[in-house]
């Protein structure tokens, strides 16, 4: 009789402990699922929804224009088939896809500009790998048909000048897929944009560079069709007889978009919360590597005469005003691979003025910290019930052994 009582008691103890453990495991699964959904989905809404379109200050004397809303990002650096760990690729590409899709769905921009280095291994990919690369890119950066999408080429897409000039196929396949010639003029709601291939701005006689300068002068010809400029560089243009001008006579100065920043000796003049750290600010920029050469920068400013320059490439933020008064914003990388706090830029533009605002996406360190803190908190909360379960089983085992011995 006593043995039956002991067995019954032990059975109830084990059953109770097992029920407690099963409840804890269910709770753990629910918490883990909620944590995953928050860190991999909801956090993008929480962070990005804190951003908003900039307000465009206007004056009563201005003409009324329907403002153009644009989103700008750069240096996505999608990993290719040859370099990078698979988990790195999975993690960072998911981050960019969620951030982009959340931002586009919320802000609904009229136009998206991507300022180069779409791919990390464009230079090393054969045509089959390239096609798969492009397919992945379009899947990640899918958008509504109502949203225009324009890109400029970066050095990771086709290589720096030595590689790109040696193999013309690299730029040709990029240009054909993304409709991105070396110089392109776009007119959207009366706002003029000039997109330029920075890799081709070398000033030499390589075929890509020669074609880029021909296209650049053709763009300048359209911009100055009404003889608005009196500079000597346009003397041959001014002398031409015009029967038709593509752009309206009252068109505003263009916005120049390219991958490389215009020439600046160092980053010391850069301002912004995500500007380079002090030690990097002091490093001298190499012409044609970190920035466009000084000579070609002057040529661009003279030919295009932009009201604003937008660039990427450095992975850091930078806002400065050049000596001739032209402002430039360098946009940081959009990928966790290049910085802990990626961002994109929202801009509201009319032919007479513009406004810019920077929007940050979740920090990688924040997401990791949330995982670690939540995990540790859950372990601490459930330590006592788990410990009690295993202690009960050990006690029951010991009692059973004692009963058998007797």
Short mmCIF file of C-alpha atoms in Angstrom, two decimals:
data_model
loop_
_atom_site.label_atom_id
_atom_site.label_comp_id
_atom_site.label_asym_id
_atom_site.label_seq_id
_atom_site.Cartn_x
_atom_site.Cartn_y
_atom_site.Cartn_z
CA UNK A 1 0.00 0.00 0.00
CA UNK A 2 2.81 2.36 0.90
CA UNK A 3 4.51 1.70 -2.43
CA UNK A 4 1.33 2.61 -4.28
CA UNK A 5 1.09 5.85 -2.35
CA UNK A 6 4.71 6.68 -3.11
CA UNK A 7 4.26 5.95 -6.80
CA UNK A 8 1.11 8.04 -6.93
CA UNK A 9 2.82 10.90 -5.17
CA UNK A 10 5.80 10.72 -7.49
CA UNK A 11 3.54 10.60 -10.56
CA UNK A 12 1.68 13.72 -9.44
CA UNK A 13 4.94 15.55 -8.76
CA UNK A 14 6.39 14.71 -12.16
CA UNK A 15 3.10 15.50 -13.90
CA UNK A 16 2.85 18.89 -12.18
CA UNK A 17 6.48 19.72 -13.01
CA UNK A 18 6.03 18.61 -16.61
CA UNK A 19 2.96 20.80 -17.00
CA UNK A 20 4.89 23.76 -15.63
CA UNK A 21 7.78 23.11 -18.02
CA UNK A 22 5.43 22.68 -20.99
CA UNK A 23 3.76 25.98 -20.12
CA UNK A 24 7.17 27.64 -19.96
CA UNK A 25 8.14 26.20 -23.34
CA UNK A 26 4.92 27.50 -24.91
CA UNK A 27 5.56 30.86 -23.35
CA UNK A 28 9.12 30.80 -24.68
CA UNK A 29 7.92 30.02 -28.21
CA UNK A 30 5.39 32.86 -28.12
CA UNK A 31 7.95 35.33 -26.76
CA UNK A 32 10.53 34.25 -29.36
CA UNK A 33 7.99 34.67 -32.17
CA UNK A 34 6.94 38.12 -30.94
CA UNK A 35 10.58 39.15 -30.55
CA UNK A 36 11.40 37.98 -34.08
CA UNK A 37 8.39 39.79 -35.58
CA UNK A 38 9.31 43.01 -33.78
CA UNK A 39 13.03 42.97 -34.64
CA UNK A 40 12.61 41.83 -38.24
CA UNK A 41 9.39 43.64 -39.16
CA UNK A 42 7.73 46.06 -36.77
CA UNK A 43 10.87 47.96 -35.75
CA UNK A 44 11.16 49.35 -39.29
CA UNK A 45 7.70 50.91 -38.96
CA UNK A 46 8.48 52.24 -35.47
CA UNK A 47 11.68 53.97 -36.64
CA UNK A 48 10.79 55.07 -40.17
CA UNK A 49 7.36 56.41 -39.18
CA UNK A 50 9.16 58.95 -36.96
CA UNK A 51 10.40 60.62 -40.15
CA UNK A 52 8.35 62.92 -42.36
CA UNK A 53 8.54 64.91 -45.57
CA UNK A 54 10.35 68.23 -45.13
CA UNK A 55 8.26 71.37 -45.21
CA UNK A 56 8.85 73.58 -48.20
CA UNK A 57 9.01 77.24 -47.21
CA UNK A 58 7.35 79.42 -49.80
CA UNK A 59 6.86 83.11 -50.42
CA UNK A 60 3.70 84.80 -51.58
CA UNK A 61 5.27 86.07 -54.80
CA UNK A 62 6.17 82.59 -56.03
CA UNK A 63 4.31 80.73 -58.70
CA UNK A 64 2.37 77.74 -57.47
CA UNK A 65 3.80 74.38 -58.45
CA UNK A 66 2.77 70.87 -57.64
CA UNK A 67 5.71 69.79 -55.45
CA UNK A 68 7.76 66.78 -56.51
CA UNK A 69 8.50 64.28 -53.74
CA UNK A 70 11.66 62.26 -54.19
CA UNK A 71 13.47 59.61 -52.16
CA UNK A 72 17.24 59.20 -52.46
CA UNK A 73 19.46 56.36 -51.31
CA UNK A 74 22.84 54.96 -52.27
CA UNK A 75 25.49 52.26 -51.85
CA UNK A 76 23.24 49.25 -51.31
CA UNK A 77 26.13 46.89 -52.18
CA UNK A 78 24.17 43.68 -52.78
CA UNK A 79 26.58 40.82 -52.20
CA UNK A 80 27.36 38.64 -55.20
CA UNK A 81 28.21 34.97 -55.65
CA UNK A 82 31.92 35.20 -54.89
CA UNK A 83 32.41 37.20 -51.69
CA UNK A 84 30.68 37.46 -48.36
CA UNK A 85 29.13 34.94 -45.98
CA UNK A 86 25.63 33.64 -46.78
CA UNK A 87 24.30 34.85 -43.42
CA UNK A 88 25.75 38.30 -44.03
CA UNK A 89 23.96 38.38 -47.38
CA UNK A 90 20.68 37.16 -45.88
CA UNK A 91 20.77 39.55 -42.92
CA UNK A 92 21.77 42.75 -44.68
CA UNK A 93 19.60 42.24 -47.75
CA UNK A 94 16.57 41.57 -45.57
CA UNK A 95 17.35 44.79 -43.69
CA UNK A 96 17.48 46.83 -46.91
CA UNK A 97 14.38 45.23 -48.39
CA UNK A 98 12.29 45.82 -45.27
CA UNK A 99 13.55 49.39 -44.88
CA UNK A 100 12.91 50.26 -48.53
CA UNK A 101 9.50 48.62 -48.75
CA UNK A 102 8.39 50.22 -45.48
CA UNK A 103 9.57 53.67 -46.58
CA UNK A 104 8.05 53.48 -50.07
CA UNK A 105 4.72 52.18 -48.75
CA UNK A 106 4.56 54.93 -46.13
CA UNK A 107 5.89 57.96 -48.01
CA UNK A 108 4.76 57.05 -51.55
CA UNK A 109 7.44 59.13 -53.34
CA UNK A 110 6.95 60.27 -56.92
CA UNK A 111 10.53 59.38 -57.81
CA UNK A 112 13.29 57.24 -56.30
CA UNK A 113 16.94 57.93 -57.14
CA UNK A 114 19.66 55.38 -56.29
CA UNK A 115 23.10 56.96 -56.47
CA UNK A 116 25.31 54.05 -57.49
CA UNK A 117 27.01 50.95 -56.10
CA UNK A 118 23.83 48.96 -56.38
CA UNK A 119 25.93 45.80 -56.47
CA UNK A 120 29.05 44.87 -54.56
CA UNK A 121 30.42 42.47 -57.19
CA UNK A 122 29.18 43.83 -60.51
CA UNK A 123 32.75 43.93 -61.78
CA UNK A 124 33.33 40.22 -61.08
CA UNK A 125 30.00 38.79 -62.28
CA UNK A 126 29.59 37.01 -65.59
CA UNK A 127 26.42 37.56 -67.60
CA UNK A 128 24.53 34.67 -66.00
CA UNK A 129 25.43 35.83 -62.50
CA UNK A 130 24.59 39.40 -63.51
CA UNK A 131 21.09 38.44 -64.64
CA UNK A 132 20.43 36.75 -61.29
CA UNK A 133 21.93 39.78 -59.53
CA UNK A 134 19.53 42.13 -61.34
CA UNK A 135 16.57 39.86 -60.59
CA UNK A 136 17.37 39.96 -56.86
CA UNK A 137 17.76 43.73 -56.98
CA UNK A 138 14.36 44.28 -58.59
CA UNK A 139 12.73 41.93 -56.07
CA UNK A 140 14.24 43.80 -53.11
CA UNK A 141 13.53 47.27 -54.48
CA UNK A 142 10.12 46.60 -55.95
CA UNK A 143 7.83 49.64 -56.15
CA UNK A 144 4.56 50.86 -57.59
CA UNK A 145 4.25 51.63 -61.29
CA UNK A 146 3.40 55.19 -60.26
CA UNK A 147 6.87 55.64 -58.78
CA UNK A 148 9.64 56.51 -61.22
CA UNK A 149 13.00 54.86 -60.54
CA UNK A 150 16.36 56.16 -61.76
CA UNK A 151 19.91 55.06 -60.97
CA UNK A 152 23.45 56.19 -61.68
CA UNK A 153 26.37 53.81 -61.97
CA UNK A 154 28.97 53.33 -59.21
CA UNK A 155 32.48 51.92 -59.10
CA UNK A 156 31.33 48.61 -57.58
CA UNK A 157 28.85 48.17 -60.45
CA UNK A 158 31.43 48.34 -63.25
CA UNK A 159 34.78 48.92 -61.54
CA UNK A 160 36.90 52.04 -61.32
CA UNK A 161 38.12 53.67 -64.52
CA UNK A 162 40.95 51.17 -65.30
CA UNK A 163 38.57 48.18 -65.22
CA UNK A 164 35.56 49.92 -66.79
CA UNK A 165 37.59 51.40 -69.66
CA UNK A 166 39.30 48.07 -70.33
CA UNK A 167 36.01 46.16 -70.63
CA UNK A 168 33.26 48.31 -72.18
CA UNK A 169 30.76 45.47 -71.75
CA UNK A 170 30.56 46.16 -68.00
CA UNK A 171 29.03 49.61 -68.43
CA UNK A 172 27.02 48.65 -71.51
CA UNK A 173 25.11 45.90 -69.70
CA UNK A 174 24.48 48.16 -66.68
CA UNK A 175 23.30 51.00 -68.89
CA UNK A 176 21.01 48.77 -70.94
CA UNK A 177 19.32 47.23 -67.88
CA UNK A 178 18.81 50.49 -65.97
CA UNK A 179 18.53 52.96 -68.87
CA UNK A 180 21.50 54.84 -67.47
CA UNK A 181 23.74 56.48 -70.07
CA UNK A 182 26.81 58.45 -69.02
CA UNK A 183 24.85 61.71 -69.03
CA UNK A 184 21.08 61.95 -68.88
CA UNK A 185 18.67 64.86 -68.57
CA UNK A 186 15.28 64.28 -66.91
CA UNK A 187 12.40 66.73 -66.64
CA UNK A 188 9.84 65.86 -63.95
CA UNK A 189 7.09 68.35 -63.07
CA UNK A 190 9.24 71.21 -64.33
CA UNK A 191 12.26 70.12 -62.26
CA UNK A 192 15.45 69.34 -64.18
CA UNK A 193 17.81 66.55 -63.13
CA UNK A 194 21.14 65.67 -64.73
CA UNK A 195 22.46 62.16 -64.01
CA UNK A 196 26.16 61.59 -64.68
CA UNK A 197 28.49 58.58 -64.81
CA UNK A 198 31.27 59.59 -62.39
CA UNK A 199 33.53 56.72 -63.50
CA UNK A 200 33.76 58.24 -66.98
CA UNK A 201 34.83 61.70 -65.78
CA UNK A 202 38.53 61.08 -66.26
CA UNK A 203 39.30 63.59 -69.00
CA UNK A 204 41.14 61.03 -71.14
CA UNK A 205 40.33 59.55 -74.55
CA UNK A 206 38.92 56.19 -73.46
CA UNK A 207 35.79 55.35 -75.42
CA UNK A 208 33.52 55.51 -72.37
CA UNK A 209 35.00 58.86 -71.27
CA UNK A 210 34.82 60.39 -74.74
CA UNK A 211 31.19 59.35 -75.10
CA UNK A 212 30.45 60.70 -71.61
CA UNK A 213 31.83 64.12 -72.51
CA UNK A 214 29.91 64.14 -75.77
CA UNK A 215 26.69 63.36 -73.89
CA UNK A 216 27.53 65.90 -71.19
CA UNK A 217 28.00 68.67 -73.75
CA UNK A 218 24.74 67.64 -75.42
CA UNK A 219 22.98 68.03 -72.07
CA UNK A 220 24.64 71.41 -71.55
CA UNK A 221 23.48 72.40 -75.03
CA UNK A 222 19.86 71.66 -74.05
CA UNK A 223 20.20 73.50 -70.74
CA UNK A 224 21.55 76.59 -72.49
CA UNK A 225 19.33 76.49 -75.53
CA UNK A 226 17.97 80.00 -74.85
CA UNK A 227 21.47 81.47 -74.51
CA UNK A 228 21.07 82.08 -70.79
CA UNK A 229 24.85 81.85 -70.28
CA UNK A 230 27.45 84.42 -71.34
CA UNK A 231 30.47 82.30 -70.40
CA UNK A 232 33.12 81.67 -73.03
CA UNK A 233 32.72 77.92 -72.77
CA UNK A 234 29.32 78.27 -74.44
CA UNK A 235 30.40 80.58 -77.26
CA UNK A 236 30.02 77.84 -79.86
CA UNK A 237 26.62 76.92 -78.45
CA UNK A 238 25.39 80.51 -78.34
CA UNK A 239 26.29 81.09 -81.98
CA UNK A 240 24.08 78.22 -83.13
CA UNK A 241 20.70 79.11 -84.55
CA UNK A 242 17.83 77.58 -82.61
CA UNK A 243 14.53 76.59 -84.11
CA UNK A 244 13.39 74.45 -81.18
CA UNK A 245 14.38 74.18 -77.53
CA UNK A 246 13.53 71.01 -75.66
CA UNK A 247 13.17 72.68 -72.27
CA UNK A 248 10.85 75.58 -71.43
CA UNK A 249 12.48 78.99 -71.34
CA UNK A 250 11.79 79.45 -67.64
CA UNK A 251 13.25 76.05 -66.65
CA UNK A 252 15.10 76.13 -63.30
CA UNK A 253 18.78 75.26 -62.84
CA UNK A 254 19.21 71.48 -62.74
CA UNK A 255 19.98 69.18 -59.84
CA UNK A 256 23.15 67.18 -60.51
CA UNK A 257 23.11 63.53 -59.38
CA UNK A 258 26.19 61.30 -59.51
CA UNK A 259 28.02 58.63 -57.50
CA UNK A 260 31.31 60.40 -56.71
CA UNK A 261 31.20 63.68 -54.77
CA UNK A 262 32.61 66.77 -56.43
CA UNK A 263 36.19 67.63 -55.53
CA UNK A 264 36.96 68.51 -51.93
CA UNK A 265 40.43 68.20 -50.51
CA UNK A 266 39.29 66.62 -47.24
CA UNK A 267 36.04 66.01 -45.38
CA UNK A 268 36.78 68.78 -42.85
CA UNK A 269 33.99 70.98 -44.26
CA UNK A 270 31.40 68.22 -43.93
CA UNK A 271 28.55 68.77 -41.50
CA UNK A 272 25.77 66.47 -40.35
CA UNK A 273 25.10 63.93 -37.62
CA UNK A 274 26.53 61.12 -39.76
CA UNK A 275 29.54 63.01 -41.10
CA UNK A 276 32.88 61.13 -41.01
CA UNK A 277 34.59 60.86 -37.60
CA UNK A 278 37.36 63.41 -36.88
CA UNK A 279 40.23 61.04 -37.79
CA UNK A 280 38.73 60.34 -41.23
CA UNK A 281 37.89 63.98 -41.89
CA UNK A 282 41.56 64.87 -42.03
CA UNK A 283 42.51 62.32 -44.70
CA UNK A 284 43.22 63.83 -48.12
CA UNK A 285 40.79 62.66 -50.79
CA UNK A 286 42.31 61.09 -53.88
CA UNK A 287 41.03 62.60 -57.10
CA UNK A 288 39.16 60.11 -59.32
CA UNK A 289 38.95 57.63 -56.41
CA UNK A 290 37.17 59.29 -53.49
CA UNK A 291 36.06 62.40 -55.39
CA UNK A 292 35.81 63.72 -58.93
CA UNK A 293 39.00 65.47 -60.02
CA UNK A 294 39.27 69.18 -59.36
CA UNK A 295 39.42 69.98 -63.07
CA UNK A 296 36.38 67.87 -63.93
CA UNK A 297 34.44 69.24 -60.96
CA UNK A 298 34.96 72.76 -62.29
CA UNK A 299 33.85 71.56 -65.73
CA UNK A 300 30.65 70.08 -64.32
CA UNK A 301 29.83 73.20 -62.33
CA UNK A 302 30.48 75.37 -65.39
CA UNK A 303 28.58 73.23 -67.87
CA UNK A 304 25.63 72.22 -65.72
CA UNK A 305 25.47 75.14 -63.26
CA UNK A 306 23.40 73.06 -60.80
CA UNK A 307 21.38 74.50 -57.93
CA UNK A 308 22.15 71.35 -55.90
CA UNK A 309 24.53 68.40 -56.15
CA UNK A 310 23.64 64.96 -54.72
CA UNK A 311 26.27 62.22 -54.40
CA UNK A 312 27.20 59.03 -52.54
CA UNK A 313 30.27 56.75 -52.53
CA UNK A 314 31.88 57.71 -49.19
CA UNK A 315 29.34 55.80 -47.03
CA UNK A 316 29.26 58.86 -44.73
CA UNK A 317 26.98 61.87 -44.71
CA UNK A 318 28.23 65.29 -45.71
CA UNK A 319 26.68 68.67 -46.39
CA UNK A 320 28.83 71.53 -47.66
CA UNK A 321 28.74 74.54 -49.94
CA UNK A 322 31.37 74.83 -52.67
CA UNK A 323 33.32 78.01 -53.35
CA UNK A 324 30.95 79.08 -56.12
CA UNK A 325 27.99 78.78 -53.73
CA UNK A 326 26.71 75.40 -54.99
CA UNK A 327 25.46 73.19 -52.12
CA UNK A 328 26.20 69.47 -52.14
CA UNK A 329 24.77 66.67 -50.03
CA UNK A 330 26.61 63.35 -49.91
CA UNK A 331 24.22 60.62 -48.82
CA UNK A 332 25.42 57.77 -46.54
CA UNK A 333 25.15 54.09 -47.37
CA UNK A 334 21.78 52.36 -47.07
CA UNK A 335 23.33 49.08 -45.88
CA UNK A 336 24.32 47.72 -42.45
CA UNK A 337 27.43 46.34 -44.14
CA UNK A 338 28.81 49.86 -44.43
CA UNK A 339 27.51 51.62 -41.33
CA UNK A 340 25.57 50.98 -38.13
CA UNK A 341 22.99 53.71 -38.81
CA UNK A 342 22.04 53.70 -42.52
CA UNK A 343 19.73 56.39 -43.83
CA UNK A 344 17.97 57.77 -46.87
CA UNK A 345 16.94 61.29 -47.87
CA UNK A 346 13.50 62.72 -48.56
CA UNK A 347 13.19 65.87 -50.62
CA UNK A 348 10.32 68.11 -51.70
CA UNK A 349 11.19 70.09 -54.83
CA UNK A 350 9.63 72.76 -56.98
CA UNK A 351 11.29 74.67 -59.83
CA UNK A 352 11.97 77.55 -57.43
CA UNK A 353 13.10 75.87 -54.21
CA UNK A 354 13.72 72.57 -52.46
CA UNK A 355 13.87 71.09 -48.96
CA UNK A 356 15.81 68.04 -47.73
CA UNK A 357 15.43 65.81 -44.69
CA UNK A 358 17.38 62.73 -43.63
CA UNK A 359 15.60 59.63 -42.38
CA UNK A 360 17.37 56.92 -40.42
CA UNK A 361 16.45 53.27 -40.41
CA UNK A 362 16.95 50.98 -37.38
CA UNK A 363 20.51 50.69 -36.10
CA UNK A 364 21.97 47.22 -36.35
CA UNK A 365 23.32 47.56 -32.82
CA UNK A 366 19.80 48.35 -31.56
CA UNK A 367 18.33 45.22 -33.13
CA UNK A 368 21.12 43.05 -31.68
CA UNK A 369 20.72 44.67 -28.25
CA UNK A 370 16.96 44.01 -28.26
CA UNK A 371 17.58 40.34 -29.03
CA UNK A 372 20.21 40.00 -26.29
CA UNK A 373 18.32 41.91 -23.58
CA UNK A 374 15.03 40.12 -24.29
CA UNK A 375 16.78 36.77 -24.31
CA UNK A 376 18.54 37.40 -21.01
CA UNK A 377 15.33 38.71 -19.41
CA UNK A 378 13.43 35.62 -20.49
CA UNK A 379 16.14 33.30 -19.12
CA UNK A 380 16.14 35.09 -15.76
CA UNK A 381 12.33 35.03 -15.46
CA UNK A 382 12.12 31.34 -16.27
CA UNK A 383 15.21 30.19 -14.40
CA UNK A 384 13.38 29.38 -11.15
CA UNK A 385 10.52 27.26 -12.66
CA UNK A 386 12.99 25.36 -14.84
CA UNK A 387 15.32 24.77 -11.93
CA UNK A 388 12.38 23.55 -9.82
CA UNK A 389 11.35 21.09 -12.55
CA UNK A 390 14.75 19.46 -12.80
CA UNK A 391 15.12 19.43 -9.02
CA UNK A 392 11.74 17.67 -8.70
CA UNK A 393 12.73 15.02 -11.23
CA UNK A 394 16.00 14.43 -9.41
CA UNK A 395 14.17 14.12 -6.09
CA UNK A 396 11.64 11.72 -7.53
CA UNK A 397 14.39 9.59 -8.99
CA UNK A 398 16.14 9.45 -5.65
CA UNK A 399 12.91 8.51 -3.80
CA UNK A 400 12.21 5.76 -6.33
CA UNK A 401 15.69 4.31 -5.84
CA UNK A 402 15.27 4.37 -2.07
CA UNK A 403 11.94 2.55 -2.33
CA UNK A 404 13.44 -0.14 -4.56
CA UNK A 405 16.32 -0.69 -2.12
CA UNK A 406 13.90 -1.17 0.75
#
